[in-house]
């Protein structure tokens, strides 16, 4: 069996693969070093990330490898020597954005033939996308997928050495390459992927096809990573997985997400632990108790409901009914009073009637979510729902989307208004984008609070009094003895 077959089957030893990629990183560093000596500056890279936090975390890994290879990050895209698009295909809009931006790079490549353009991420796991890019976007030099992100140094080396286009997309992998470098954007909060892939096959969703089956990292490597983050000064970690509730099941040794939370809760320097996403069908009592009992685990659950009608939920393959979801929310709130619950909702799933949609509105009114990400159903080729003849017309989707948004925005605002005049503890993240004297932090319930502050407060937990509320954020004043 050759290396590639071994790797795809997950037989190859992870450490060996990391060592192999390190060799390629060294080779590229040599090449870049020459450039640096000749030009007195480093080559620059620019990564454009689309999609979810998983992709953001993958981009941090790419950034880590690039730094190791002697690149520096460009401030503006057009001055860079290497541009990477880390793509998403969860909805059509995400894909068309990538194609638009990719088309825009042609002129840049014409002006500067040495520019290297790489595309990776979820879109590349669809063979027809790769074919389309090869044919219609010939200025692309490297194409790779989610399963072989770690082979990026090898692919980059091949392009540098041969000048030829390199396409390498694996259709699966049993391996998780640990110990590759990573460079995080933020200094206070860090993302930590705990599991890859998804086994749920919700009938509308492309993710299981482009991210493969569930693979959990070992508890040991996650604990080590979080410990290290604590030592580096990080205060908050967000554990990532498409369905973190099933973390550990594939390890077959009794590992569970709840157990992981109890372990991480012991790590001293870390103040806050968040996680996303939870699938309602897998949210165990054990996990509810862990959230309740671990003081560092934030009192916020992102619990996508997707739809309110039991008929639609069944056709979505979500494996719970409207009543089961409402019961679950009750159980969570009884055990953890004050916990914030947020959600994802799709309107216009094939066959959704007005009556079905009213069920969605009913769930929204009954649960009173703190906030919701709302989406219009988007047909994804290859998923079962895309083949259905009873697609909902665009204008009906739009109309339902707007009605839903109106109800949810009112509720979000009403919930925020309850905080007016109260004091809350927030972890200070950094200055706001628009005003350097305004700082931003979040409550344990994940509400954004803006207040007048200073850089010294970054990474600290402070108390603020809420004196103004909006639908999506709060404004507050720092309390005198604010620092905890
Ligand atoms: N694994 C997570 C999130 C996956 S994608 C979960 O199960 O919740 C994020 C959100 O995108 C989903 O929760 C869903 O609401 C939305 N989504 C996924 N596929 C979609 C599609 N084809 N059309 C519209 N929204 C979609
Ligand atoms: Fe997609 Fe469902 Fe998996 Fe979430 S749980 S990634 S919505 S298939
Ligand atoms: Fe998009 Fe892939 Fe995430 S499809 S939502 S980037 S897992």
Coordinates of C-alpha atoms and ligand atoms in Angstrom, one line a residue:
X1 CA 0.0 0.0 0.0
X2 CA 1.4 3.4 -0.9
X3 CA 1.4 6.4 1.4
X4 CA -1.7 8.0 -0.1
X5 CA -3.8 4.9 0.2
X6 CA -2.6 4.4 3.7
X7 CA -3.4 8.0 4.6
X8 CA -6.8 7.8 3.1
X9 CA -7.5 4.7 5.2
X10 CA -6.1 6.3 8.3
X11 CA -3.3 3.8 8.7
X12 CA -0.4 6.1 8.3
X13 CA 1.0 7.3 11.6
X14 CA -0.1 10.9 12.2
X15 CA 3.3 12.0 13.5
X16 CA 5.0 10.6 10.4
X17 CA 2.7 12.7 8.2
X18 CA 3.3 15.8 10.2
X19 CA 7.1 15.2 9.9
X20 CA 6.7 14.8 6.2
X21 CA 4.9 18.1 5.8
X22 CA 7.5 19.8 8.0
X23 CA 10.1 18.8 5.5
X24 CA 8.1 20.5 2.7
X25 CA 7.8 23.6 5.0
X26 CA 11.5 23.7 5.3
X27 CA 12.0 23.4 1.5
X28 CA 9.6 26.3 0.9
X29 CA 11.3 28.3 3.7
X30 CA 14.6 27.9 1.9
X31 CA 13.1 29.2 -1.3
X32 CA 11.4 32.1 0.5
X33 CA 14.6 32.9 2.4
X34 CA 16.4 33.4 -0.9
X35 CA 13.7 35.9 -2.0
X36 CA 13.9 37.7 1.3
X37 CA 17.7 38.1 1.0
X38 CA 17.4 39.4 -2.5
X39 CA 14.5 41.8 -1.9
X40 CA 15.0 42.7 1.7
X41 CA 11.4 41.7 2.6
X42 CA 9.3 38.6 3.1
X43 CA 6.8 37.2 0.6
X44 CA 3.2 38.1 1.6
X45 CA 0.1 35.9 1.8
X46 CA -3.6 36.7 2.0
X47 CA -6.3 34.3 3.1
X48 CA -10.0 35.0 2.3
X49 CA -12.2 32.8 4.5
X50 CA -15.8 32.0 3.7
X51 CA -18.3 30.0 5.8
X52 CA -18.3 28.8 9.3
X53 CA -15.9 28.9 12.3
X54 CA -14.5 25.5 11.2
X55 CA -13.3 27.1 8.1
X56 CA -11.9 30.1 10.1
X57 CA -10.0 27.6 12.3
X58 CA -8.7 25.8 9.2
X59 CA -7.5 29.2 7.8
X60 CA -5.6 29.7 11.1
X61 CA -3.9 26.4 10.5
X62 CA -3.0 27.6 6.9
X63 CA -1.6 30.8 8.4
X64 CA 0.5 28.8 10.9
X65 CA 2.0 26.8 8.1
X66 CA 2.6 29.9 6.0
X67 CA 4.5 31.7 8.8
X68 CA 6.6 28.6 9.3
X69 CA 7.4 28.7 5.6
X70 CA 8.6 32.3 5.9
X71 CA 5.7 34.2 4.6
X72 CA 4.2 37.3 6.3
X73 CA 0.5 38.3 6.2
X74 CA -0.4 41.0 3.7
X75 CA -2.3 44.0 4.8
X76 CA -4.1 44.3 1.5
X77 CA -5.0 41.5 -0.8
X78 CA -3.5 43.0 -4.0
X79 CA 0.0 43.3 -2.7
X80 CA 0.4 39.6 -1.8
X81 CA 2.4 36.9 -3.5
X82 CA 0.0 34.1 -2.5
X83 CA -3.8 34.4 -2.2
X84 CA -5.9 31.6 -0.7
X85 CA -9.6 31.3 -0.9
X86 CA -11.0 28.9 1.8
X87 CA -14.4 28.3 0.5
X88 CA -17.9 27.3 1.7
X89 CA -20.8 25.8 -0.2
X90 CA -23.5 25.5 2.5
X91 CA -25.8 27.8 0.5
X92 CA -25.8 28.9 -3.2
X93 CA -25.0 32.5 -2.2
X94 CA -21.7 31.4 -0.5
X95 CA -20.6 29.7 -3.8
X96 CA -21.5 32.5 -6.1
X97 CA -19.6 34.9 -3.9
X98 CA -16.5 32.8 -4.3
X99 CA -16.9 32.6 -8.1
X100 CA -17.3 36.3 -8.3
X101 CA -14.2 37.1 -6.2
X102 CA -12.2 34.4 -8.0
X103 CA -13.0 36.0 -11.4
X104 CA -11.8 39.3 -10.0
X105 CA -8.3 37.7 -9.5
X106 CA -7.7 37.1 -13.2
X107 CA -6.6 40.7 -13.8
X108 CA -4.2 40.5 -10.9
X109 CA -2.6 37.3 -12.2
X110 CA -2.3 38.8 -15.7
X111 CA -0.4 41.8 -14.2
X112 CA 1.7 39.6 -12.0
X113 CA 2.2 36.0 -13.4
X114 CA 4.3 35.1 -10.3
X115 CA 1.2 35.4 -8.1
X116 CA 0.1 32.1 -6.7
X117 CA -3.6 31.5 -6.3
X118 CA -4.9 28.6 -4.2
X119 CA -8.5 27.5 -3.5
X120 CA -9.5 25.1 -0.9
X121 CA -12.3 24.3 1.6
X122 CA -15.7 22.7 1.3
X123 CA -16.5 23.8 -2.3
X124 CA -13.5 21.8 -3.6
X125 CA -14.9 18.5 -2.2
X126 CA -17.5 18.7 -5.1
X127 CA -15.9 17.2 -8.2
X128 CA -18.0 19.3 -10.6
X129 CA -16.7 22.5 -8.9
X130 CA -13.1 21.4 -9.3
X131 CA -13.8 20.7 -13.0
X132 CA -15.5 24.1 -13.4
X133 CA -12.6 25.9 -11.8
X134 CA -10.0 24.0 -13.9
X135 CA -11.9 24.9 -17.1
X136 CA -13.1 28.4 -16.4
X137 CA -10.6 29.9 -13.9
X138 CA -7.3 28.9 -15.4
X139 CA -5.4 31.4 -13.3
X140 CA -5.8 29.1 -10.2
X141 CA -2.6 27.3 -9.3
X142 CA -3.5 25.0 -6.4
X143 CA -6.8 23.2 -5.6
X144 CA -7.1 21.1 -2.5
X145 CA -9.9 20.0 -0.2
X146 CA -10.9 19.8 3.5
X147 CA -9.5 16.3 4.0
X148 CA -5.9 17.2 2.9
X149 CA -5.5 20.7 4.3
X150 CA -2.4 19.5 6.1
X151 CA -0.7 18.6 2.7
X152 CA -0.7 22.3 1.7
X153 CA 3.1 22.7 2.2
X154 CA 3.7 19.8 -0.1
X155 CA 1.3 21.2 -2.8
X156 CA 2.8 24.7 -2.5
X157 CA 6.3 23.2 -2.9
X158 CA 5.2 21.4 -6.0
X159 CA 3.9 24.5 -7.6
X160 CA 7.0 26.5 -6.7
X161 CA 9.3 23.8 -8.0
X162 CA 7.4 23.0 -11.3
X163 CA 5.3 26.1 -12.1
X164 CA 2.5 23.7 -13.0
X165 CA -1.1 23.7 -11.6
X166 CA -1.5 21.2 -8.8
X167 CA -4.9 19.6 -8.0
X168 CA -5.2 17.3 -5.1
X169 CA -8.5 16.7 -3.4
X170 CA -9.0 13.6 -1.2
X171 CA -12.5 12.2 -0.9
X172 CA -12.0 11.1 2.7
X173 CA -9.4 10.6 5.4
X174 CA -9.3 8.6 8.6
X175 CA -6.5 10.8 9.9
X176 CA -6.3 13.9 12.0
X177 CA -2.9 15.6 11.6
X178 CA -2.0 16.9 15.0
X179 CA 0.9 19.2 15.9
X180 CA 0.9 21.3 12.8
X181 CA 1.5 25.0 13.4
X182 CA -1.4 27.3 13.9
X183 CA -1.5 31.1 14.0
X184 CA -4.6 32.5 15.6
X185 CA -6.0 35.9 14.8
X186 CA -7.4 36.8 18.2
X187 CA -5.4 37.1 21.4
X188 CA -8.3 36.6 23.9
X189 CA -10.6 34.0 22.3
X190 CA -9.5 30.8 20.5
X191 CA -11.3 28.2 18.4
X192 CA -10.5 24.6 19.0
X193 CA -11.9 22.0 16.7
X194 CA -12.8 18.9 18.7
X195 CA -14.3 16.9 15.9
X196 CA -14.4 16.8 12.2
X197 CA -17.2 15.8 9.8
X198 CA -20.9 15.0 10.4
X199 CA -22.9 11.8 10.2
X200 CA -26.4 13.3 10.3
X201 CA -27.3 13.8 6.7
X202 CA -30.0 16.4 7.2
X203 CA -31.7 16.2 3.9
X204 CA -31.0 19.8 2.9
X205 CA -27.4 19.9 3.9
X206 CA -24.2 19.5 1.9
X207 CA -21.8 19.4 4.9
X208 CA -21.6 15.6 5.4
X209 CA -20.6 15.2 1.7
X210 CA -17.8 17.8 1.9
X211 CA -16.5 17.2 5.4
X212 CA -16.9 13.4 5.6
X213 CA -17.8 11.2 8.6
X214 CA -17.4 12.2 12.2
X215 CA -13.9 11.9 13.6
X216 CA -13.1 13.0 17.1
X217 CA -9.7 14.2 18.3
X218 CA -8.4 12.5 21.4
X219 CA -9.3 14.1 24.7
X220 CA -5.6 14.2 25.5
X221 CA -4.7 16.3 22.5
X222 CA -7.6 18.7 23.0
X223 CA -6.7 19.2 26.7
X224 CA -3.1 19.8 25.8
X225 CA -4.1 22.4 23.2
X226 CA -6.4 24.2 25.6
X227 CA -3.7 24.1 28.4
X228 CA -1.2 25.6 26.0
X229 CA -3.7 28.3 25.0
X230 CA -4.2 29.1 28.7
X231 CA -0.4 29.5 29.1
X232 CA -0.3 31.8 26.0
X233 CA -2.8 34.1 27.7
X234 CA -6.0 33.1 26.0
X235 CA -9.1 33.5 28.3
X236 CA -11.8 31.9 26.2
X237 CA -12.0 28.8 24.0
X238 CA -14.8 27.8 21.7
X239 CA -15.0 24.1 21.0
X240 CA -16.0 23.4 17.4
X241 CA -17.7 20.6 15.7
X242 CA -20.7 20.2 13.4
X243 CA -22.4 18.3 16.2
X244 CA -20.2 18.4 19.3
X245 CA -22.8 16.4 21.3
X246 CA -21.6 13.3 19.6
X247 CA -18.0 14.0 20.3
X248 CA -16.1 10.9 21.4
X249 CA -18.7 8.3 20.2
X250 CA -16.3 7.2 17.4
X251 CA -13.5 6.7 19.9
X252 CA -15.4 3.8 21.5
X253 CA -13.8 4.2 24.9
X254 CA -16.5 6.0 26.9
X255 CA -15.3 9.4 26.0
X256 CA -18.2 12.0 25.9
X257 CA -18.5 15.7 25.3
X258 CA -19.7 16.1 28.9
X259 CA -16.5 14.4 30.2
X260 CA -14.4 16.7 28.0
X261 CA -16.1 19.8 29.5
X262 CA -15.4 18.6 33.1
X263 CA -11.7 18.2 32.2
X264 CA -11.4 21.5 30.4
X265 CA -13.2 23.2 33.3
X266 CA -10.2 22.4 35.5
X267 CA -7.7 24.3 33.3
X268 CA -6.7 27.3 35.4
X269 CA -5.9 30.2 33.1
X270 CA -9.0 29.6 30.9
X271 CA -12.0 31.6 32.2
X272 CA -14.7 30.7 29.7
X273 CA -15.6 27.7 27.6
X274 CA -18.1 27.9 24.7
X275 CA -19.0 25.3 22.1
X276 CA -21.0 25.0 18.9
X277 CA -23.0 23.3 17.5
X278 CA -25.4 21.1 19.5
X279 CA -27.9 18.8 17.7
X280 CA -31.1 18.6 19.7
X281 CA -31.4 14.8 19.1
X282 CA -28.0 14.2 20.9
X283 CA -28.2 16.6 23.8
X284 CA -28.0 14.3 26.8
X285 CA -28.9 15.0 30.4
X286 CA -25.3 14.3 31.2
X287 CA -24.4 17.3 29.0
X288 CA -27.1 19.6 30.5
X289 CA -25.7 18.8 34.0
X290 CA -22.1 19.5 32.8
X291 CA -23.1 22.9 31.5
X292 CA -24.9 23.6 34.8
X293 CA -22.0 22.4 37.0
X294 CA -18.9 23.6 35.2
X295 CA -18.5 27.2 36.3
X296 CA -16.4 28.2 33.2
X297 CA -18.9 26.8 30.7
X298 CA -20.9 29.7 29.4
X299 CA -24.6 29.7 30.0
X300 CA -25.5 29.7 26.3
X301 CA -26.6 26.9 24.0
X302 CA -26.8 27.2 20.2
X303 CA -29.5 24.6 19.5
X304 CA -30.6 24.7 15.8
X305 CA -34.3 23.9 15.5
X306 CA -34.4 24.4 11.7
X307 CA -38.2 24.2 11.5
X308 CA -41.2 24.0 13.7
X309 CA -43.4 21.6 11.9
X310 CA -43.0 17.9 12.9
X311 CA -43.7 16.9 9.3
X312 CA -41.0 19.2 7.9
X313 CA -38.6 18.1 10.6
X314 CA -39.2 14.5 9.6
X315 CA -38.5 15.3 6.0
X316 CA -35.4 17.2 7.0
X317 CA -34.2 14.0 8.8
X318 CA -33.7 15.9 12.0
X319 CA -35.0 13.0 14.2
X320 CA -37.0 15.0 16.7
X321 CA -40.6 16.4 16.7
X322 CA -41.8 19.9 17.6
X323 CA -42.9 18.6 21.0
X324 CA -39.6 16.9 21.7
X325 CA -37.7 20.1 20.9
X326 CA -40.0 22.2 23.2
X327 CA -39.6 19.6 26.0
X328 CA -35.9 19.7 25.6
X329 CA -35.8 23.5 25.9
X330 CA -38.0 23.1 29.1
X331 CA -35.6 20.6 30.5
X332 CA -32.6 22.8 29.8
X333 CA -34.2 25.9 31.3
X334 CA -35.3 24.0 34.5
X335 CA -31.8 22.9 35.1
X336 CA -30.0 26.0 34.0
X337 CA -32.1 29.1 34.8
X338 CA -31.2 32.1 32.8
X339 CA -29.4 30.2 30.1
X340 CA -29.5 31.9 26.6
X341 CA -30.7 29.7 23.8
X342 CA -30.0 30.6 20.2
X343 CA -30.9 28.8 17.0
X344 CA -30.8 28.3 13.2
X345 CA -34.0 28.3 11.2
X346 CA -34.6 27.5 7.5
X347 CA -37.7 28.7 5.8
X348 CA -39.0 27.4 2.5
X349 CA -37.8 23.8 2.8
X350 CA -39.4 21.8 -0.1
X351 CA -43.1 21.1 0.6
X352 CA -43.3 23.6 3.4
X353 CA -46.9 24.9 3.6
X354 CA -48.2 28.1 5.2
X355 CA -49.4 25.9 8.1
X356 CA -45.9 24.3 8.5
X357 CA -44.4 27.8 8.6
X358 CA -46.9 28.9 11.3
X359 CA -45.5 26.0 13.3
X360 CA -42.0 27.6 13.0
X361 CA -43.4 30.9 14.2
X362 CA -45.1 29.1 17.0
X363 CA -41.9 27.5 18.2
X364 CA -40.1 30.9 18.0
X365 CA -42.9 32.5 20.1
X366 CA -42.9 29.6 22.6
X367 CA -39.2 29.3 23.1
X368 CA -38.3 33.0 22.8
X369 CA -34.8 32.4 21.4
X370 CA -32.3 35.1 22.4
X371 CA -31.3 35.3 18.7
X372 CA -31.5 33.2 15.6
X373 CA -29.7 32.8 12.3
X374 CA -32.4 32.6 9.7
X375 CA -31.9 31.2 6.2
X376 CA -34.0 30.7 3.1
X377 CA -33.7 27.1 1.9
X378 CA -31.1 26.8 -0.8
X379 CA -31.0 23.8 -3.2
X380 CA -27.7 21.9 -2.9
X381 CA -27.0 19.4 -5.7
X382 CA -26.4 16.0 -4.3
X383 CA -28.7 16.3 -1.3
X384 CA -32.0 14.5 -1.2
X385 CA -34.1 17.7 -0.7
X386 CA -32.7 19.2 -3.9
X387 CA -34.4 16.4 -6.0
X388 CA -37.9 17.2 -4.7
X389 CA -40.3 18.5 -7.2
X390 CA -42.2 20.6 -4.6
X391 CA -39.7 23.4 -4.2
X392 CA -41.1 26.5 -2.6
X393 CA -41.2 29.6 -4.9
X394 CA -38.6 32.3 -4.2
X395 CA -41.1 35.0 -3.4
X396 CA -42.9 32.7 -0.9
X397 CA -39.5 32.0 0.8
X398 CA -38.7 35.7 0.9
X399 CA -42.1 36.6 2.4
X400 CA -41.8 34.0 5.1
X401 CA -38.2 35.0 5.8
X402 CA -39.2 38.5 6.4
X403 CA -42.1 37.6 8.7
X404 CA -39.9 35.3 10.7
X405 CA -37.2 38.0 11.0
X406 CA -39.7 40.5 12.3
X407 CA -41.0 38.2 15.0
X408 CA -37.5 37.1 16.1
X409 CA -36.1 40.7 16.1
X410 CA -38.9 41.8 18.3
X411 CA -38.2 38.9 20.8
X412 CA -34.4 39.5 20.8
X413 CA -35.0 43.2 21.6
X414 CA -37.6 42.4 24.3
X415 CA -35.1 40.0 25.9
X416 CA -32.4 42.5 25.8
X417 CA -34.6 45.2 27.3
X418 CA -34.9 43.1 30.4
X419 CA -31.2 43.8 31.0
X420 CA -31.6 47.6 31.0
X421 CA -30.3 49.0 34.3
X422 CA -28.8 45.7 35.4
X423 CA -25.1 44.9 35.8
X424 CA -23.5 42.1 33.8
X425 CA -20.0 40.5 33.7
X426 CA -18.3 40.6 30.4
X427 CA -15.0 39.3 29.0
X428 CA -13.4 42.2 27.2
X429 CA -12.4 41.2 23.7
X430 CA -11.0 44.3 22.1
X431 CA -11.7 47.7 20.6
X432 CA -14.8 48.1 18.4
X433 CA -14.3 48.4 14.7
X434 CA -15.7 51.9 14.4
X435 CA -14.3 53.7 17.5
X436 CA -11.0 53.0 19.2
X437 CA -12.3 54.2 22.6
X438 CA -15.2 51.8 22.5
X439 CA -14.5 48.3 23.6
X440 CA -16.5 45.1 23.1
X441 CA -17.1 42.2 25.3
X442 CA -19.7 39.4 25.8
X443 CA -21.8 38.2 28.6
X444 CA -21.7 34.5 29.5
X445 CA -25.0 34.4 27.6
X446 CA -23.1 35.6 24.5
X447 CA -24.6 39.1 24.3
X448 CA -22.4 41.7 22.8
X449 CA -21.8 44.7 25.1
X450 CA -20.1 47.9 23.9
X451 CA -18.7 50.3 26.5
X452 CA -16.0 53.1 26.8
X453 CA -12.8 51.5 28.0
X454 CA -9.2 51.0 27.3
X455 CA -6.7 48.4 26.1
X456 CA -5.6 47.4 29.6
X457 CA -9.0 45.8 30.1
X458 CA -8.6 43.3 27.2
X459 CA -8.8 39.7 28.3
X460 CA -10.3 40.8 31.7
X461 CA -13.7 40.1 33.1
X462 CA -15.3 43.4 34.1
X463 CA -18.7 44.5 35.3
X464 CA -20.7 47.0 33.3
X465 CA -24.1 48.6 33.8
X466 CA -26.4 48.3 30.8
X467 CA -27.8 51.7 29.9
X468 CA -29.0 51.2 26.3
X469 CA -30.2 48.2 24.3
X470 CA -30.5 47.3 20.7
X471 CA -31.7 44.2 18.8
X472 CA -28.2 42.8 18.4
X473 CA -26.1 44.5 21.0
X474 CA -26.1 46.3 24.3
X475 CA -24.4 49.5 25.5
X476 CA -23.0 49.8 29.0
X477 CA -20.9 51.8 31.4
X478 CA -17.9 50.3 33.3
X479 CA -18.6 50.0 37.0
X480 CA -16.0 51.7 39.3
X481 CA -14.6 48.5 40.9
X482 CA -15.0 46.8 37.6
X483 CA -12.2 44.3 37.6
X484 CA -13.0 40.9 39.1
Ligands
LIG1 N1 -23.8 21.5 12.0 C1 -24.5 22.7 12.3 C2 -24.5 23.8 11.3 C3 -24.3 23.5 9.8 S1 -24.5 24.7 8.6 C4 -25.9 22.3 12.7 O1 -26.3 21.1 12.5 O2 -26.6 23.1 13.2 C5 -25.2 26.0 9.5 C6 -26.7 26.3 9.2 O3 -26.9 26.5 7.8 C7 -27.6 25.1 9.5 O4 -27.9 25.0 10.8 C8 -28.8 25.4 8.6 O5 -29.7 26.2 9.3 C9 -28.2 26.2 7.5 N2 -28.3 25.4 6.2 C10 -27.6 24.3 6.0 N3 -27.9 23.8 4.7 C11 -28.8 24.8 4.2 C12 -29.4 24.9 2.9 N4 -29.3 24.0 2.0 N5 -30.2 26.0 2.8 C13 -30.4 26.9 3.7 N6 -29.8 26.8 4.9 C14 -29.0 25.8 5.2
LIG2 FE1 -25.7 19.7 8.2 FE2 -27.4 18.4 9.8 FE3 -24.8 17.8 9.9 FE4 -25.6 20.2 10.8 S1 -26.2 18.2 11.6 S2 -23.8 19.8 9.5 S3 -27.3 20.7 9.4 S4 -26.2 17.5 8.2
LIG3 FE1 -19.6 26.1 4.8 FE2 -18.1 24.0 5.0 FE3 -18.7 25.4 7.2 S1 -19.9 24.2 3.7 S2 -20.7 26.2 6.7 S3 -17.5 26.1 5.5 S4 -18.4 23.2 7.0

